[in-house]
Structures are given as C-alpha cells and as structure tokens.
mmCIF file of C-alpha atoms and ligand atoms in Angstrom:
data_model
loop_
_atom_site.group_PDB
_atom_site.id
_atom_site.type_symbol
_atom_site.label_atom_id
_atom_site.label_comp_id
_atom_site.label_asym_id
_atom_site.label_seq_id
_atom_site.Cartn_x
_atom_site.Cartn_y
_atom_site.Cartn_z
ATOM 1 C CA MET A 16 0.000 0.000 0.000
ATOM 2 C CA ALA A 17 1.287 3.445 -0.826
ATOM 3 C CA ILE A 18 1.192 5.533 2.330
ATOM 4 C CA GLN A 19 2.549 9.011 1.793
ATOM 5 C CA TRP A 20 3.349 10.638 5.068
ATOM 6 C CA PHE A 21 5.363 13.748 5.492
ATOM 7 C CA PRO A 22 8.980 12.782 6.082
ATOM 8 C CA GLY A 23 9.689 16.272 7.449
ATOM 9 C CA HIS A 24 8.493 14.956 10.813
ATOM 10 C CA MET A 25 11.290 12.502 10.778
ATOM 11 C CA HIS A 26 14.038 14.834 9.626
ATOM 12 C CA SER A 27 13.288 17.571 12.129
ATOM 13 C CA THR A 28 12.711 15.154 14.991
ATOM 14 C CA ARG A 29 15.871 13.243 14.151
ATOM 15 C CA LYS A 30 17.744 16.543 14.389
ATOM 16 C CA ALA A 31 16.106 17.366 17.707
ATOM 17 C CA ILE A 32 16.928 13.916 19.138
ATOM 18 C CA GLY A 33 20.488 14.172 17.834
ATOM 19 C CA GLU A 34 20.981 17.452 19.725
ATOM 20 C CA ARG A 35 19.795 15.958 23.018
ATOM 21 C CA ILE A 36 20.870 12.316 22.889
ATOM 22 C CA LYS A 37 24.402 12.700 24.181
ATOM 23 C CA ASP A 38 22.956 13.660 27.581
ATOM 24 C CA ILE A 39 20.340 10.881 27.670
ATOM 25 C CA ASP A 40 20.628 7.723 29.787
ATOM 26 C CA VAL A 41 17.430 5.869 28.824
ATOM 27 C CA VAL A 42 15.001 6.168 25.910
ATOM 28 C CA ILE A 43 11.333 5.404 26.464
ATOM 29 C CA GLU A 44 9.550 4.309 23.306
ATOM 30 C CA LEU A 45 5.795 4.436 23.650
ATOM 31 C CA LEU A 46 4.201 1.680 21.546
ATOM 32 C CA ASP A 47 0.591 0.935 20.713
ATOM 33 C CA ALA A 48 -0.219 -2.296 22.590
ATOM 34 C CA ARG A 49 -2.587 -3.223 19.731
ATOM 35 C CA LEU A 50 0.345 -3.265 17.281
ATOM 36 C CA PRO A 51 3.444 -3.644 19.451
ATOM 37 C CA GLY A 52 5.736 -4.598 16.576
ATOM 38 C CA SER A 53 4.436 -2.335 13.834
ATOM 39 C CA SER A 54 4.343 0.770 16.051
ATOM 40 C CA ALA A 55 8.045 0.462 16.922
ATOM 41 C CA ASN A 56 10.338 2.765 14.988
ATOM 42 C CA PRO A 57 12.798 0.523 13.093
ATOM 43 C CA LEU A 58 15.342 3.374 13.117
ATOM 44 C CA LEU A 59 15.146 4.073 16.847
ATOM 45 C CA ALA A 60 18.291 2.259 17.971
ATOM 46 C CA GLU A 61 20.316 4.067 15.313
ATOM 47 C CA LEU A 62 18.695 7.427 16.144
ATOM 48 C CA THR A 63 19.385 7.082 19.842
ATOM 49 C CA GLY A 64 22.862 5.625 19.619
ATOM 50 C CA HIS A 65 21.696 2.272 20.992
ATOM 51 C CA ARG A 66 20.768 3.705 24.398
ATOM 52 C CA PRO A 67 19.024 1.345 26.864
ATOM 53 C CA THR A 68 15.351 1.422 25.961
ATOM 54 C CA LEU A 69 12.116 1.053 27.875
ATOM 55 C CA LYS A 70 9.317 -0.141 25.597
ATOM 56 C CA VAL A 71 5.977 0.972 27.005
ATOM 57 C CA LEU A 72 3.028 -0.877 25.490
ATOM 58 C CA ASN A 73 0.427 1.837 25.942
ATOM 59 C CA LYS A 74 -3.354 1.486 25.561
ATOM 60 C CA GLN A 75 -3.143 -2.008 27.005
ATOM 61 C CA ASP A 76 -6.766 -1.562 28.147
ATOM 62 C CA VAL A 77 -7.898 -1.912 24.518
ATOM 63 C CA ALA A 78 -5.375 -4.573 23.479
ATOM 64 C CA ASP A 79 -6.006 -8.315 23.670
ATOM 65 C CA ALA A 80 -5.072 -9.233 27.258
ATOM 66 C CA ALA A 81 -4.093 -12.735 26.118
ATOM 67 C CA ARG A 82 -1.527 -11.347 23.662
ATOM 68 C CA THR A 83 0.176 -8.546 25.593
ATOM 69 C CA PRO A 84 2.280 -10.853 27.859
ATOM 70 C CA ALA A 85 3.852 -12.533 24.816
ATOM 71 C CA TRP A 86 4.857 -9.131 23.471
ATOM 72 C CA LEU A 87 6.319 -8.056 26.818
ATOM 73 C CA ASP A 88 8.365 -11.286 26.911
ATOM 74 C CA TRP A 89 9.485 -10.718 23.334
ATOM 75 C CA TYR A 90 10.861 -7.268 24.120
ATOM 76 C CA ASN A 91 12.201 -8.242 27.546
ATOM 77 C CA ALA A 92 14.324 -10.949 25.923
ATOM 78 C CA ARG A 93 16.389 -8.238 24.182
ATOM 79 C CA PRO A 94 19.562 -6.882 25.743
ATOM 80 C CA ASP A 95 19.346 -3.395 27.256
ATOM 81 C CA THR A 96 15.578 -3.418 26.903
ATOM 82 C CA ARG A 97 12.721 -3.521 29.401
ATOM 83 C CA ALA A 98 9.060 -3.639 28.490
ATOM 84 C CA ILE A 99 5.981 -2.744 30.525
ATOM 85 C CA GLY A 100 2.301 -2.335 29.759
ATOM 86 C CA LEU A 101 0.460 0.883 30.589
ATOM 87 C CA ASP A 102 -2.866 2.573 29.996
ATOM 88 C CA ALA A 103 -4.462 5.920 30.654
ATOM 89 C CA SER A 104 -6.225 4.584 33.763
ATOM 90 C CA ASP A 105 -2.920 3.726 35.448
ATOM 91 C CA THR A 106 -2.817 5.744 38.677
ATOM 92 C CA ALA A 107 0.925 5.554 39.242
ATOM 93 C CA PRO A 108 2.597 5.608 35.828
ATOM 94 C CA ALA A 109 5.441 7.803 37.076
ATOM 95 C CA ARG A 110 6.497 5.245 39.701
ATOM 96 C CA ARG A 111 6.451 2.422 37.175
ATOM 97 C CA LEU A 112 8.407 4.398 34.581
ATOM 98 C CA ILE A 113 10.964 5.569 37.137
ATOM 99 C CA ASP A 114 11.502 2.047 38.512
ATOM 100 C CA ALA A 115 11.887 0.507 35.053
ATOM 101 C CA CYS A 116 14.336 3.214 33.917
ATOM 102 C CA ARG A 117 16.419 2.837 37.077
ATOM 103 C CA GLN A 118 16.803 -0.873 36.301
ATOM 104 C CA LEU A 119 18.108 0.029 32.847
ATOM 105 C CA ALA A 120 20.627 2.604 34.104
ATOM 106 C CA PRO A 121 21.448 1.704 37.713
ATOM 107 C CA GLN A 122 24.585 3.846 37.583
ATOM 108 C CA ARG A 123 22.427 6.989 37.449
ATOM 109 C CA GLY A 124 20.693 8.521 40.446
ATOM 110 C CA GLY A 125 21.089 11.226 43.060
ATOM 111 C CA MET A 126 21.377 14.947 42.429
ATOM 112 C CA ALA A 127 24.933 14.659 41.078
ATOM 113 C CA LYS A 128 23.931 12.115 38.442
ATOM 114 C CA PRO A 129 20.229 12.614 37.704
ATOM 115 C CA MET A 130 18.520 10.171 35.364
ATOM 116 C CA ARG A 131 17.911 11.776 31.975
ATOM 117 C CA VAL A 132 15.214 10.191 29.853
ATOM 118 C CA LEU A 133 13.872 10.894 26.370
ATOM 119 C CA ILE A 134 10.364 9.799 25.434
ATOM 120 C CA CYS A 135 9.342 9.168 21.841
ATOM 121 C CA GLY A 136 6.702 7.349 19.835
ATOM 122 C CA ILE A 137 4.490 7.452 16.765
ATOM 123 C CA PRO A 138 1.628 9.986 16.516
ATOM 124 C CA ASN A 139 -1.591 9.088 18.387
ATOM 125 C CA VAL A 140 0.103 6.510 20.604
ATOM 126 C CA GLY A 141 -0.955 8.405 23.749
ATOM 127 C CA LYS A 142 2.191 10.382 24.520
ATOM 128 C CA SER A 143 0.400 13.655 25.375
ATOM 129 C CA THR A 144 -2.115 11.790 27.529
ATOM 130 C CA LEU A 145 0.692 10.117 29.454
ATOM 131 C CA ILE A 146 2.659 13.341 29.885
ATOM 132 C CA ASN A 147 -0.435 15.147 31.092
ATOM 133 C CA THR A 148 -0.981 12.385 33.654
ATOM 134 C CA LEU A 149 2.654 12.559 34.740
ATOM 135 C CA THR A 150 2.648 16.325 35.164
ATOM 136 C CA GLY A 151 -0.909 16.524 36.485
ATOM 137 C CA LYS A 152 -1.818 19.236 34.006
ATOM 138 C CA THR A 153 -2.747 19.677 30.369
ATOM 139 C CA GLN A 154 0.399 20.654 28.520
ATOM 140 C CA ALA A 155 0.593 22.017 25.020
ATOM 141 C CA LYS A 156 1.242 19.084 22.721
ATOM 142 C CA THR A 157 4.854 18.815 21.591
ATOM 143 C CA GLY A 158 4.245 19.583 17.933
ATOM 144 C CA ASP A 159 3.922 16.694 15.522
ATOM 145 C CA GLU A 160 4.411 19.282 12.797
ATOM 146 C CA ALA A 161 7.771 19.747 11.159
ATOM 147 C CA GLY A 162 9.445 22.767 12.659
ATOM 148 C CA ILE A 163 7.867 22.602 16.139
ATOM 149 C CA THR A 164 10.490 20.312 17.474
ATOM 150 C CA LYS A 165 12.383 22.024 20.239
ATOM 151 C CA LEU A 166 12.894 19.663 23.138
ATOM 152 C CA GLU A 167 12.668 22.437 25.677
ATOM 153 C CA GLN A 168 9.983 20.824 27.804
ATOM 154 C CA ARG A 169 11.805 19.170 30.682
ATOM 155 C CA ILE A 170 9.502 17.252 32.984
ATOM 156 C CA VAL A 171 10.744 16.560 36.500
ATOM 157 C CA LEU A 172 9.332 13.201 37.655
ATOM 158 C CA ASP A 173 11.484 12.906 40.762
ATOM 159 C CA ASP A 174 14.204 15.116 42.287
ATOM 160 C CA ASP A 175 16.798 13.240 40.260
ATOM 161 C CA PHE A 176 14.701 12.083 37.297
ATOM 162 C CA TYR A 177 14.170 14.275 34.223
ATOM 163 C CA LEU A 178 12.141 13.490 31.114
ATOM 164 C CA TRP A 179 12.183 15.190 27.714
ATOM 165 C CA ASP A 180 9.337 14.891 25.216
ATOM 166 C CA THR A 181 9.708 14.609 21.433
ATOM 167 C CA PRO A 182 7.158 15.107 18.643
ATOM 168 C CA GLY A 183 5.263 12.087 17.310
ATOM 169 C CA MET A 184 7.422 10.539 14.630
ATOM 170 C CA LEU A 185 7.067 8.003 11.840
ATOM 171 C CA TRP A 186 9.824 6.864 9.510
ATOM 172 C CA PRO A 187 10.220 7.598 5.810
ATOM 173 C CA ARG A 188 9.394 4.253 4.234
ATOM 174 C CA ILE A 189 7.276 1.305 5.308
ATOM 175 C CA THR A 190 9.179 -1.825 4.458
ATOM 176 C CA ILE A 191 6.594 -4.192 5.982
ATOM 177 C CA PRO A 192 3.270 -3.784 4.117
ATOM 178 C CA GLU A 193 1.235 -5.350 6.973
ATOM 179 C CA SER A 194 2.669 -2.737 9.325
ATOM 180 C CA GLY A 195 1.503 0.032 7.006
ATOM 181 C CA TYR A 196 -2.093 -1.181 7.193
ATOM 182 C CA LYS A 197 -1.958 -1.553 10.957
ATOM 183 C CA LEU A 198 -0.425 1.881 11.496
ATOM 184 C CA ALA A 199 -3.123 3.411 9.297
ATOM 185 C CA ALA A 200 -5.884 1.461 11.097
ATOM 186 C CA SER A 201 -4.566 2.665 14.469
ATOM 187 C CA GLY A 202 -4.790 6.326 13.487
ATOM 188 C CA ALA A 203 -1.045 6.961 13.518
ATOM 189 C CA VAL A 204 -1.052 8.093 9.895
ATOM 190 C CA GLY A 205 -2.918 11.174 8.617
ATOM 191 C CA ARG A 206 -6.163 10.366 6.773
ATOM 192 C CA ASN A 207 -4.953 11.796 3.482
ATOM 193 C CA ALA A 208 -2.070 9.345 3.328
ATOM 194 C CA TYR A 209 -4.046 6.184 2.609
ATOM 195 C CA ASP A 210 -7.214 4.750 1.099
ATOM 196 C CA GLU A 211 -9.704 4.047 3.905
ATOM 197 C CA GLU A 212 -11.467 1.236 2.070
ATOM 198 C CA GLU A 213 -8.175 -0.546 1.417
ATOM 199 C CA VAL A 214 -7.109 -0.237 5.049
ATOM 200 C CA ALA A 215 -10.524 -1.369 6.329
ATOM 201 C CA LEU A 216 -10.389 -4.429 4.055
ATOM 202 C CA ALA A 217 -6.943 -5.349 5.357
ATOM 203 C CA LEU A 218 -8.152 -4.847 8.923
ATOM 204 C CA LEU A 219 -11.208 -7.020 8.301
ATOM 205 C CA ALA A 220 -9.103 -9.737 6.689
ATOM 206 C CA TYR A 221 -7.161 -10.030 9.953
ATOM 207 C CA LEU A 222 -10.216 -9.765 12.201
ATOM 208 C CA GLN A 223 -12.031 -12.463 10.196
ATOM 209 C CA ARG A 224 -9.303 -14.936 11.022
ATOM 210 C CA HIS A 225 -8.614 -13.961 14.615
ATOM 211 C CA TYR A 226 -11.583 -12.090 16.057
ATOM 212 C CA ALA A 227 -14.661 -13.394 14.188
ATOM 213 C CA PRO A 228 -16.853 -13.571 17.346
ATOM 214 C CA LEU A 229 -16.223 -9.850 17.996
ATOM 215 C CA LEU A 230 -17.280 -9.016 14.418
ATOM 216 C CA ASP A 231 -20.432 -11.085 14.831
ATOM 217 C CA ALA A 232 -21.264 -9.453 18.169
ATOM 218 C CA ARG A 233 -20.792 -5.911 16.867
ATOM 219 C CA TYR A 234 -22.422 -6.223 13.439
ATOM 220 C CA ARG A 235 -24.940 -9.005 14.156
ATOM 221 C CA LEU A 236 -23.768 -10.897 11.105
ATOM 222 C CA GLY A 237 -25.603 -14.058 12.153
ATOM 223 C CA LEU A 238 -22.657 -16.231 11.130
ATOM 224 C CA ASP A 239 -20.362 -18.482 13.094
ATOM 225 C CA ALA A 240 -16.577 -18.044 13.000
ATOM 226 C CA ALA A 241 -16.190 -20.444 10.061
ATOM 227 C CA GLY A 242 -18.927 -18.631 8.119
ATOM 228 C CA ILE A 243 -17.264 -15.249 8.718
ATOM 229 C CA ALA A 244 -13.803 -16.591 7.828
ATOM 230 C CA ALA A 245 -15.193 -18.017 4.570
ATOM 231 C CA LEU A 246 -16.367 -14.612 3.328
ATOM 232 C CA HIS A 247 -14.205 -12.707 0.892
ATOM 233 C CA ASP A 248 -13.133 -9.491 2.637
ATOM 234 C CA ASP A 249 -15.208 -7.269 0.323
ATOM 235 C CA GLU A 250 -18.229 -9.521 0.888
ATOM 236 C CA LEU A 251 -17.746 -8.967 4.588
ATOM 237 C CA LEU A 252 -17.503 -5.189 4.173
ATOM 238 C CA THR A 253 -20.658 -5.263 2.030
ATOM 239 C CA LEU A 254 -22.482 -7.291 4.681
ATOM 240 C CA ILE A 255 -21.381 -4.859 7.397
ATOM 241 C CA ALA A 256 -22.549 -1.946 5.241
ATOM 242 C CA ARG A 257 -26.021 -3.514 4.968
ATOM 243 C CA LYS A 258 -26.208 -4.410 8.643
ATOM 244 C CA ARG A 259 -25.193 -0.872 9.689
ATOM 245 C CA GLY A 260 -27.417 0.906 7.164
ATOM 246 C CA ALA A 261 -24.566 2.265 5.035
ATOM 247 C CA VAL A 262 -26.755 2.152 1.950
ATOM 248 C CA MET A 263 -27.245 4.829 -0.699
ATOM 249 C CA SER A 264 -30.393 5.628 -2.650
ATOM 250 C CA GLY A 265 -31.218 2.784 -4.989
ATOM 251 C CA GLY A 266 -30.005 0.288 -2.376
ATOM 252 C CA ARG A 267 -26.336 0.400 -3.345
ATOM 253 C CA VAL A 268 -24.034 -0.128 -0.396
ATOM 254 C CA ASN A 269 -21.746 2.705 0.640
ATOM 255 C CA LEU A 270 -18.450 0.892 1.127
ATOM 256 C CA GLN A 271 -16.580 4.082 1.998
ATOM 257 C CA LYS A 272 -18.991 4.733 4.873
ATOM 258 C CA ALA A 273 -18.763 1.119 6.013
ATOM 259 C CA ALA A 274 -14.962 1.335 5.939
ATOM 260 C CA GLU A 275 -15.072 4.457 8.131
ATOM 261 C CA LEU A 276 -17.427 2.674 10.563
ATOM 262 C CA VAL A 277 -15.142 -0.334 10.879
ATOM 263 C CA MET A 278 -12.064 1.852 11.477
ATOM 264 C CA THR A 279 -13.862 3.979 14.068
ATOM 265 C CA ASP A 280 -15.137 0.867 15.840
ATOM 266 C CA PHE A 281 -11.628 -0.565 15.965
ATOM 267 C CA ARG A 282 -9.987 2.671 17.155
ATOM 268 C CA SER A 283 -12.550 3.341 19.855
ATOM 269 C CA ALA A 284 -12.459 -0.335 20.932
ATOM 270 C CA ILE A 285 -16.219 -0.672 20.440
ATOM 271 C CA LEU A 286 -15.305 -3.859 18.593
ATOM 272 C CA GLY A 287 -13.560 -5.154 21.693
ATOM 273 C CA ARG A 288 -10.014 -5.723 22.842
ATOM 274 C CA ILE A 289 -7.892 -6.528 19.815
ATOM 275 C CA THR A 290 -4.196 -6.919 19.036
ATOM 276 C CA LEU A 291 -3.396 -6.980 15.344
ATOM 277 C CA GLU A 292 -0.225 -9.054 15.475
ATOM 278 C CA THR A 293 1.628 -11.694 17.474
ATOM 279 C CA PRO A 294 5.439 -11.819 17.770
ATOM 280 C CA PRO A 295 5.729 -14.804 15.360
ATOM 281 C CA GLU A 296 3.504 -13.075 12.796
ATOM 282 C CA PHE A 297 5.511 -9.874 13.024
ATOM 283 C CA GLU A 298 8.782 -11.780 12.710
ATOM 284 C CA ALA A 299 7.482 -13.576 9.625
ATOM 285 C CA TRP A 300 6.361 -10.304 7.984
ATOM 286 C CA SER A 301 9.711 -8.687 8.799
ATOM 287 C CA ALA A 302 11.627 -11.648 7.348
ATOM 288 C CA ALA A 303 9.514 -11.610 4.181
ATOM 289 C CA ALA A 304 10.082 -7.870 3.768
ATOM 290 C CA GLN A 305 13.850 -8.314 4.043
ATOM 291 C CA VAL A 306 13.871 -10.920 1.279
ATOM 292 C CA GLN A 307 12.198 -8.502 -1.159
HETATM 293 P P1 LIG B 2 -0.212 11.458 21.003
HETATM 294 O O1 LIG B 2 0.148 12.594 21.893
HETATM 295 O O2 LIG B 2 0.768 10.342 21.085
HETATM 296 O O3 LIG B 2 -0.468 11.871 19.583
HETATM 297 O O4 LIG B 2 -1.581 10.813 21.530
HETATM 298 P P2 LIG B 2 -2.692 11.409 22.500
HETATM 299 O O5 LIG B 2 -2.195 11.479 23.896
HETATM 300 O O6 LIG B 2 -3.258 12.648 21.889
HETATM 301 O O7 LIG B 2 -3.756 10.224 22.454
HETATM 302 C C1 LIG B 2 -4.374 9.803 21.239
HETATM 303 C C2 LIG B 2 -5.694 9.130 21.570
HETATM 304 O O8 LIG B 2 -5.430 7.957 22.351
HETATM 305 C C3 LIG B 2 -6.629 9.985 22.444
HETATM 306 O O9 LIG B 2 -7.958 9.639 22.067
HETATM 307 C C4 LIG B 2 -6.378 9.478 23.841
HETATM 308 O O10 LIG B 2 -7.474 9.687 24.701
HETATM 309 C C5 LIG B 2 -6.197 7.992 23.555
HETATM 310 N N1 LIG B 2 -5.403 7.305 24.591
HETATM 311 C C6 LIG B 2 -4.222 7.675 25.125
HETATM 312 N N2 LIG B 2 -3.788 6.786 26.026
HETATM 313 C C7 LIG B 2 -4.716 5.803 26.056
HETATM 314 C C8 LIG B 2 -4.825 4.564 26.788
HETATM 315 O O11 LIG B 2 -3.962 4.168 27.562
HETATM 316 N N3 LIG B 2 -5.933 3.807 26.517
HETATM 317 C C9 LIG B 2 -6.891 4.193 25.632
HETATM 318 N N4 LIG B 2 -7.939 3.397 25.440
HETATM 319 N N5 LIG B 2 -6.818 5.341 24.926
HETATM 320 C C10 LIG B 2 -5.742 6.135 25.142
HETATM 321 P P3 LIG B 2 -8.813 10.570 21.121
HETATM 322 O O12 LIG B 2 -10.108 9.882 20.931
HETATM 323 O O13 LIG B 2 -8.022 10.938 19.919
HETATM 324 O O14 LIG B 2 -8.945 11.865 21.938
HETATM 325 P P4 LIG B 2 -9.864 12.130 23.237
HETATM 326 O O15 LIG B 2 -11.253 12.224 22.714
HETATM 327 O O16 LIG B 2 -9.691 10.969 24.188
HETATM 328 O O17 LIG B 2 -9.313 13.399 23.759
#
C-alpha cells in the first residue's frame, strides 16, 4: 500500500533527538499495545545511539489481554531493553516508569547524576495523555508538525529524574506492508495518506481470522466463526454496510462509509479488545520484507 506521510516529521525530529541524545541515559519508546511490533520505529536504535530502551506498550486496556504478555516477553528478551504495559487509567505511571528506567541505568541517580530520559513514539500513541498524567496538568502538545520540534519541555518526575518529550514521529518508508495497514488502522497516519477502504479491508481480513466472534457481536452478522472466515473481505464489508445501514439511494451499499465505521469501531475499541499481530507473525512479515 502506498502511504505518503510527510517525512519532514522525521528529519526535524531526528535533528532534535540528535541534539539531546548525548545527555540521555534511557530512551522510552511508547508503543501501541494493539500493534506492538508495527508501532516500533525501526530506526530508533540508530537514532538514539543504541541507548538502553524502555518499551511501554500503551493502551493495554484496549489490546487483547491474552496477547500482551507474549509481546512483553518478546521485548524483555532483548539486551538493554525492558518492556511494561500501561494505559491511561494507570494511577501511578510515574512510579512504574521511574523504577523501570532505574533498572536500565542503575549507575544513574542522586542529584549529582540525575537520570535523563527521552520519550518518543508514533503519533496518536498516547504520549500527550501520558505526559499530562505525569505532570498533572494539560500541557501544550509537543508539535507533531515539522518545525515545532524544540525539546525544551523538561519534565521533572522525581528530584533526580528528568524526562524530555519529542514530537510524534514516523519513519520515511514502510518496508513491511502489513505494518503500514496496521499503522493506518490505528490512526497513527494522517487520513490523506491512505485509502480508507483498502485499510478497512486489510483490517477485516485479519479480524475475520482472529476475532470473528467480535465481528459477529458488533455487526450481528448471524454467522459463526467459520462462516465469517469463509467470506471474501469485500463480501464482509458489504455485509457490514447492509447491517449498519450504510446504503445509498437505490439500495447500493456505501463501502466508503462502512470502511469508516469499521475503522472507528476498531480505534474506539467498540469492537472489543484486539491486538493486530503476534510476535511470530511480526517476525514472519519482517523476514519476508527483508527478502524482497
Ligand atoms: P499522542 O500525543 O501520542 O499523539 O496521543 P494522544 O495522547 O493525543 O492520544 C491519542 C488518543 O489515544 C486519544 O484519544 C487518547 O485519549 C487515547 N489514549 C491515550 N492513552 C490511552 C490509553 O492508555 N488507553 C486508551 N484506550 N486510549 C488512550 P482521542 O479519541 O483521539 O482523543 P480524546 O477524545 O480521548 O481526547
């Protein structure tokens, strides 16, 4: 799928990270717990000079609770990496972040050697929400726009623990097509950068195979899992359009409207708790992309 996002985000943010990174002990990468592989920046290690990294699987309240532990294990098996799950309802995120970062850089601490942490992540992953919770106030969003990239906002989480925010950042080229669909479905990519019907079809193709009962419950399809899995993805979208009244005059279905409905239902978790990839699936997609 051709997703055209504005690479300026990346260039200006890369510059901003480059200016700060020499004084950083730990990098926090906020990931979307519904796409823990696809929402990770493949260039992060290079951008941050291979600093110890805390992967925070955010929005775990809307991810599949049966899948999140496997993703945490997957990341925790890496050297210099810790992974935790988080969501907006967490009442003590600061404590959990501080503890996890201290494990990654035990040599830092005390006023003489304060812990210096950089937080980054793709757009819409919940970074502003988390920072507002941490600071206890609504801060201006660190601009996702090219040009608004100064990392001047230092957040003091503890006497000897400082955090710097960065703008939401994607990377210039999607090498894993499945990741492109998932990033678009999650809302990380601006609406003008992709075709909604195409993304909704890809989303449905995955949900058919892995979350058919949730589709049946939401859209009252009247089919069992095998019946839903047997539908061609555009047949499924057509059926959803009819069930949800996305029909134009003359009885023709409005597939664009149905696609928007499906995406909204996924993003708002009305469909239920869903994770769009497992570690083995993501590894297989990554391997296939490298061969090409
Ligand atoms: P960003 O700065 O990384 O771009 O993301 P932001 O905090 O603006 O959050 C993007 C959307 O994700 C917001 O929803 C926010 O409420 C939601 N969100 C953030 N953290 C969590 C979480 O842990 N769990 C869930 N379920 N949602 C989370 P929105 O609908 O775009 O805005 P709003 O109507 O909530 O303000």
